[in-house]
Amino acid sequence: MEMIEVEDYQEMSRVASQFIIEKVQLLDNPVLGLATGSTPEGVYKQLIEKRKQGNVSFANTSTFNLDEYVGLDGDDPNSYRYYMNEKLFSHIDIPGENTRVPNGMKKDLEQECGQYEQLIKEKQGIDLQMLGIGLNGHIGFNEPGTSLQTRTHVVELAQSTRKANARFFDSLEEVPEQAITMGIETIMASREIILLVSGERKAEALDRLLNGPVTEDFPASILQTHPNVKIIADRAARSLMKK
Ligand code: GLP
């Protein structure tokens, strides 16, 4: 894992968006893995800005999001489909059909998971996956205890994750109990990964990711075994890092 030390959230967003733009400009049909949460919002703002300036086109880009809540429609402001449309897709020139987010409204969720894997396979896999990290080390919605051999699957959200994400909802009760997420193996199959870490509240998670053992108890630790991971971490997130 390569560590890229940045000063703050702004710089993290700039650097990460630069990696994404370089990939999009380099490949004929780039396939990006995208994330939600507070962490990547700044990256999406940068990408929109660069698109507006005419520096990059996403016309040939395909995207796969990491995860989606079960039971939330794409029109629900708390769904990740809505988030992606609002914060990125509707402001750039990517064709709508090239943007994929798991559908948590499908009756047969297992089938949806299988189809998602199939679609990724048809695109020859993900060139660049952007990740955030949960306080408990989750990546996507792969909670502690998830087998490292999982593909896209349905998960029960940890109570701590529901609490952490309740800030986006009116109340904790409204936070869904299940989600669909790319599995650990799906994420690990990406050719390149950038993990964004910002803020003091993520310092412990970053320390554990860098210095802890590879274990299912802390899913992000598996990234230690991936050949091409860049961690972009700001000063506050690095505050617990050993010199
Ligand atoms: C969420 C998402 C993850 C995200 C993480 C951190 O629950 N499922 O993909 O990386 O938690 O979120 P944030 O960036 O808001 O801290």
GROMACS .gro file of C-alpha atoms and ligand atoms in nm:
model
  259
    1MET     CA    1   0.000   0.000   0.000
    2GLU     CA    2   0.132   0.340  -0.092
    3MET     CA    3   0.057   0.629   0.143
    4ILE     CA    4  -0.008   0.970  -0.009
    5GLU     CA    5   0.004   1.232   0.263
    6VAL     CA    6  -0.216   1.534   0.205
    7GLU     CA    7  -0.290   1.832   0.424
    8ASP     CA    8  -0.667   1.839   0.442
    9TYR     CA    9  -0.999   1.730   0.293
   10GLN     CA   10  -0.965   1.972   0.002
   11GLU     CA   11  -0.626   1.841  -0.102
   12MET     CA   12  -0.741   1.480  -0.059
   13SER     CA   13  -1.034   1.551  -0.292
   14ARG     CA   14  -0.811   1.721  -0.550
   15VAL     CA   15  -0.553   1.443  -0.553
   16ALA     CA   16  -0.815   1.166  -0.574
   17SER     CA   17  -1.003   1.340  -0.855
   18GLN     CA   18  -0.675   1.376  -1.044
   19PHE     CA   19  -0.618   0.998  -1.027
   20ILE     CA   20  -0.969   0.940  -1.158
   21ILE     CA   21  -0.930   1.190  -1.442
   22GLU     CA   22  -0.596   1.041  -1.545
   23LYS     CA   23  -0.755   0.695  -1.562
   24VAL     CA   24  -1.051   0.826  -1.762
   25GLN     CA   25  -0.820   1.002  -2.008
   26LEU     CA   26  -0.587   0.702  -2.040
   27LEU     CA   27  -0.836   0.426  -2.115
   28ASP     CA   28  -1.077   0.391  -2.408
   29ASN     CA   29  -1.355   0.247  -2.192
   30PRO     CA   30  -1.269   0.316  -1.830
   31VAL     CA   31  -1.459   0.134  -1.558
   32LEU     CA   32  -1.474   0.314  -1.224
   33GLY     CA   33  -1.586   0.178  -0.889
   34LEU     CA   34  -1.751   0.455  -0.689
   35ALA     CA   35  -1.837   0.512  -0.325
   36THR     CA   36  -2.085   0.718  -0.126
   37GLY     CA   37  -2.073   0.877   0.220
   38SER     CA   38  -1.928   1.214   0.317
   39THR     CA   39  -1.573   1.128   0.215
   40PRO     CA   40  -1.604   1.130  -0.168
   41GLU     CA   41  -1.833   1.435  -0.195
   42GLY     CA   42  -1.539   1.668  -0.254
   43VAL     CA   43  -1.402   1.438  -0.524
   44TYR     CA   44  -1.732   1.450  -0.710
   45LYS     CA   45  -1.736   1.832  -0.689
   46GLN     CA   46  -1.389   1.838  -0.843
   47LEU     CA   47  -1.490   1.600  -1.123
   48ILE     CA   48  -1.791   1.818  -1.207
   49GLU     CA   49  -1.569   2.126  -1.208
   50LYS     CA   50  -1.314   1.962  -1.440
   51ARG     CA   51  -1.595   1.849  -1.672
   52LYS     CA   52  -1.737   2.202  -1.683
   53GLN     CA   53  -1.396   2.337  -1.777
   54GLY     CA   54  -1.396   2.087  -2.063
   55ASN     CA   55  -1.087   1.904  -1.934
   56VAL     CA   56  -1.239   1.558  -1.935
   57SER     CA   57  -1.526   1.361  -2.086
   58PHE     CA   58  -1.702   1.068  -1.921
   59ALA     CA   59  -1.891   0.969  -2.237
   60ASN     CA   60  -1.712   0.632  -2.255
   61THR     CA   61  -1.688   0.572  -1.880
   62SER     CA   62  -1.885   0.305  -1.694
   63THR     CA   63  -1.933   0.310  -1.319
   64PHE     CA   64  -2.027   0.056  -1.052
   65ASN     CA   65  -2.117   0.174  -0.706
   66LEU     CA   66  -2.012  -0.025  -0.406
   67ASP     CA   67  -2.342  -0.056  -0.231
   68GLU     CA   68  -2.706   0.039  -0.182
   69TYR     CA   69  -2.961   0.016   0.097
   70VAL     CA   70  -3.228  -0.252   0.071
   71GLY     CA   71  -3.580  -0.110   0.048
   72LEU     CA   72  -3.495   0.242  -0.070
   73ASP     CA   73  -3.611   0.349  -0.413
   74GLY     CA   74  -3.379   0.550  -0.639
   75ASP     CA   75  -3.606   0.852  -0.583
   76ASP     CA   76  -3.555   0.832  -0.207
   77PRO     CA   77  -3.307   1.107  -0.110
   78ASN     CA   78  -3.133   0.861   0.123
   79SER     CA   79  -3.071   0.601  -0.144
   80TYR     CA   80  -2.723   0.584  -0.288
   81ARG     CA   81  -2.869   0.595  -0.641
   82TYR     CA   82  -3.018   0.935  -0.556
   83TYR     CA   83  -2.692   1.049  -0.398
   84MET     CA   84  -2.494   0.956  -0.710
   85ASN     CA   85  -2.738   1.122  -0.949
   86GLU     CA   86  -2.742   1.440  -0.742
   87LYS     CA   87  -2.375   1.463  -0.658
   88LEU     CA   88  -2.222   1.347  -0.984
   89PHE     CA   89  -2.407   1.176  -1.268
   90SER     CA   90  -2.655   1.451  -1.356
   91HIS     CA   91  -2.374   1.708  -1.380
   92ILE     CA   92  -2.138   1.523  -1.615
   93ASP     CA   93  -2.166   1.372  -1.963
   94ILE     CA   94  -2.185   1.007  -1.858
   95PRO     CA   95  -2.469   0.815  -2.029
   96GLY     CA   96  -2.726   0.710  -1.765
   97GLU     CA   97  -2.714   0.345  -1.872
   98ASN     CA   98  -2.340   0.335  -1.798
   99THR     CA   99  -2.402   0.409  -1.430
  100ARG     CA  100  -2.476   0.111  -1.209
  101VAL     CA  101  -2.585   0.105  -0.847
  102PRO     CA  102  -2.722  -0.218  -0.696
  103ASN     CA  103  -3.103  -0.213  -0.690
  104GLY     CA  104  -3.221  -0.263  -0.333
  105MET     CA  105  -3.585  -0.269  -0.442
  106LYS     CA  106  -3.564  -0.595  -0.637
  107LYS     CA  107  -3.787  -0.876  -0.509
  108ASP     CA  108  -3.514  -1.130  -0.564
  109LEU     CA  109  -3.210  -0.970  -0.405
  110GLU     CA  110  -2.988  -1.275  -0.456
  111GLN     CA  111  -3.056  -1.257  -0.828
  112GLU     CA  112  -2.976  -0.884  -0.826
  113CYS     CA  113  -2.641  -0.961  -0.661
  114GLY     CA  114  -2.559  -1.225  -0.923
  115GLN     CA  115  -2.654  -0.990  -1.205
  116TYR     CA  116  -2.436  -0.714  -1.061
  117GLU     CA  117  -2.136  -0.945  -1.063
  118GLN     CA  118  -2.221  -1.048  -1.418
  119LEU     CA  119  -2.234  -0.684  -1.534
  120ILE     CA  120  -1.894  -0.611  -1.382
  121LYS     CA  121  -1.757  -0.920  -1.557
  122GLU     CA  122  -1.904  -0.810  -1.892
  123LYS     CA  123  -1.714  -0.482  -1.857
  124GLN     CA  124  -1.392  -0.679  -1.793
  125GLY     CA  125  -1.373  -0.569  -1.430
  126ILE     CA  126  -1.306  -0.244  -1.250
  127ASP     CA  127  -1.003  -0.036  -1.347
  128LEU     CA  128  -1.006   0.200  -1.050
  129GLN     CA  129  -1.208   0.157  -0.732
  130MET     CA  130  -1.249   0.447  -0.492
  131LEU     CA  131  -1.312   0.352  -0.130
  132GLY     CA  132  -1.392   0.520   0.197
  133ILE     CA  133  -1.357   0.339   0.527
  134GLY     CA  134  -1.613   0.289   0.802
  135LEU     CA  135  -1.517   0.352   1.164
  136ASN     CA  136  -1.530  -0.024   1.224
  137GLY     CA  137  -1.314  -0.095   0.919
  138HIS     CA  138  -1.598  -0.173   0.680
  139ILE     CA  139  -1.542  -0.122   0.309
  140GLY     CA  140  -1.856  -0.089   0.101
  141PHE     CA  141  -2.095  -0.237   0.354
  142ASN     CA  142  -1.877  -0.537   0.435
  143GLU     CA  143  -1.908  -0.535   0.811
  144PRO     CA  144  -1.660  -0.697   1.052
  145GLY     CA  145  -1.696  -1.073   1.040
  146THR     CA  146  -1.769  -1.081   0.664
  147SER     CA  147  -1.583  -1.362   0.491
  148LEU     CA  148  -1.294  -1.233   0.282
  149GLN     CA  149  -1.420  -1.459   0.001
  150THR     CA  150  -1.748  -1.279  -0.066
  151ARG     CA  151  -1.886  -1.147  -0.395
  152THR     CA  152  -2.180  -0.902  -0.418
  153HIS     CA  153  -2.421  -1.002  -0.142
  154VAL     CA  154  -2.692  -0.889   0.098
  155VAL     CA  155  -2.574  -0.779   0.442
  156GLU     CA  156  -2.728  -0.700   0.778
  157LEU     CA  157  -2.593  -0.360   0.877
  158ALA     CA  158  -2.408  -0.337   1.208
  159GLN     CA  159  -2.590  -0.127   1.466
  160SER     CA  160  -2.285   0.101   1.486
  161THR     CA  161  -2.303   0.160   1.109
  162ARG     CA  162  -2.674   0.238   1.125
  163LYS     CA  163  -2.600   0.488   1.402
  164ALA     CA  164  -2.311   0.642   1.207
  165ASN     CA  165  -2.534   0.685   0.901
  166ALA     CA  166  -2.842   0.801   1.095
  167ARG     CA  167  -2.719   1.159   1.048
  168PHE     CA  168  -2.855   1.148   0.694
  169PHE     CA  169  -3.200   1.023   0.801
  170ASP     CA  170  -3.474   1.177   1.019
  171SER     CA  171  -3.429   0.906   1.281
  172LEU     CA  172  -3.230   0.589   1.351
  173GLU     CA  173  -3.542   0.376   1.292
  174GLU     CA  174  -3.552   0.494   0.931
  175VAL     CA  175  -3.203   0.363   0.853
  176PRO     CA  176  -3.250   0.034   0.664
  177GLU     CA  177  -3.131  -0.282   0.834
  178GLN     CA  178  -2.999  -0.442   0.520
  179ALA     CA  179  -2.792  -0.343   0.220
  180ILE     CA  180  -2.647  -0.491  -0.097
  181THR     CA  181  -2.272  -0.454  -0.122
  182MET     CA  182  -1.993  -0.562  -0.351
  183GLY     CA  183  -1.810  -0.835  -0.165
  184ILE     CA  184  -1.452  -0.824  -0.044
  185GLU     CA  185  -1.344  -1.039  -0.339
  186THR     CA  186  -1.525  -0.809  -0.582
  187ILE     CA  187  -1.339  -0.510  -0.440
  188MET     CA  188  -1.008  -0.695  -0.435
  189ALA     CA  189  -1.049  -0.788  -0.803
  190SER     CA  190  -1.024  -0.418  -0.900
  191ARG     CA  191  -0.700  -0.348  -1.079
  192GLU     CA  192  -0.631  -0.040  -0.872
  193ILE     CA  193  -0.776   0.102  -0.551
  194ILE     CA  194  -0.766   0.447  -0.395
  195LEU     CA  195  -0.876   0.466  -0.033
  196LEU     CA  196  -0.967   0.810   0.102
  197VAL     CA  197  -0.934   0.885   0.471
  198SER     CA  198  -1.008   1.224   0.622
  199GLY     CA  199  -1.055   1.360   0.971
  200GLU     CA  200  -0.955   1.271   1.323
  201ARG     CA  201  -1.248   1.036   1.375
  202LYS     CA  202  -1.094   0.803   1.114
  203ALA     CA  203  -0.745   0.809   1.272
  204GLU     CA  204  -0.793   0.488   1.468
  205ALA     CA  205  -0.928   0.303   1.165
  206LEU     CA  206  -0.631   0.418   0.955
  207ASP     CA  207  -0.385   0.309   1.223
  208ARG     CA  208  -0.547  -0.034   1.239
  209LEU     CA  209  -0.550  -0.064   0.862
  210LEU     CA  210  -0.178   0.012   0.841
  211ASN     CA  211  -0.050  -0.169   1.147
  212GLY     CA  212  -0.305  -0.433   1.239
  213PRO     CA  213  -0.327  -0.795   1.121
  214VAL     CA  214  -0.523  -0.899   0.813
  215THR     CA  215  -0.846  -1.018   0.966
  216GLU     CA  216  -1.216  -1.051   0.894
  217ASP     CA  217  -1.272  -0.853   1.214
  218PHE     CA  218  -1.145  -0.545   1.028
  219PRO     CA  219  -1.241  -0.591   0.662
  220ALA     CA  220  -1.028  -0.305   0.524
  221SER     CA  221  -0.715  -0.488   0.648
  222ILE     CA  222  -0.740  -0.718   0.344
  223LEU     CA  223  -0.620  -0.423   0.134
  224GLN     CA  224  -0.271  -0.491   0.270
  225THR     CA  225  -0.262  -0.789   0.033
  226HIS     CA  226  -0.373  -0.600  -0.281
  227PRO     CA  227  -0.087  -0.516  -0.522
  228ASN     CA  228  -0.203  -0.166  -0.616
  229VAL     CA  229  -0.356   0.040  -0.337
  230LYS     CA  230  -0.301   0.408  -0.273
  231ILE     CA  231  -0.419   0.554   0.056
  232ILE     CA  232  -0.482   0.927   0.040
  233ALA     CA  233  -0.498   1.046   0.400
  234ASP     CA  234  -0.509   1.396   0.543
  235ARG     CA  235  -0.314   1.521   0.843
  236ALA     CA  236  -0.597   1.471   1.093
  237ALA     CA  237  -0.654   1.112   0.981
  238ARG     CA  238  -0.280   1.045   1.019
  239SER     CA  239  -0.265   1.183   1.372
  240LEU     CA  240  -0.229   0.836   1.531
  241MET     CA  241   0.019   0.707   1.274
  242LYS     CA  242   0.349   0.587   1.413
  243LYS     CA  243   0.641   0.789   1.277
  244GLP     C1  244  -2.079   0.410   0.452
  244GLP     C2  245  -2.060   0.347   0.312
  244GLP     C3  246  -1.916   0.320   0.284
  244GLP     C4  247  -1.838   0.445   0.327
  244GLP     C5  248  -1.837   0.451   0.478
  244GLP     C6  249  -1.777   0.578   0.535
  244GLP     O1  250  -2.166   0.341   0.533
  244GLP     N1  251  -2.135   0.226   0.288
  244GLP     O2  252  -1.897   0.292   0.147
  244GLP     O3  253  -1.706   0.438   0.283
  244GLP     O4  254  -1.964   0.424   0.531
  244GLP     O5  255  -1.863   0.685   0.523
  244GLP     P1  256  -1.817   0.837   0.540
  244GLP     O6  257  -1.736   0.868   0.421
  244GLP     O7  258  -1.946   0.914   0.545
  244GLP     O8  259  -1.740   0.844   0.666
   0.00000   0.00000   0.00000
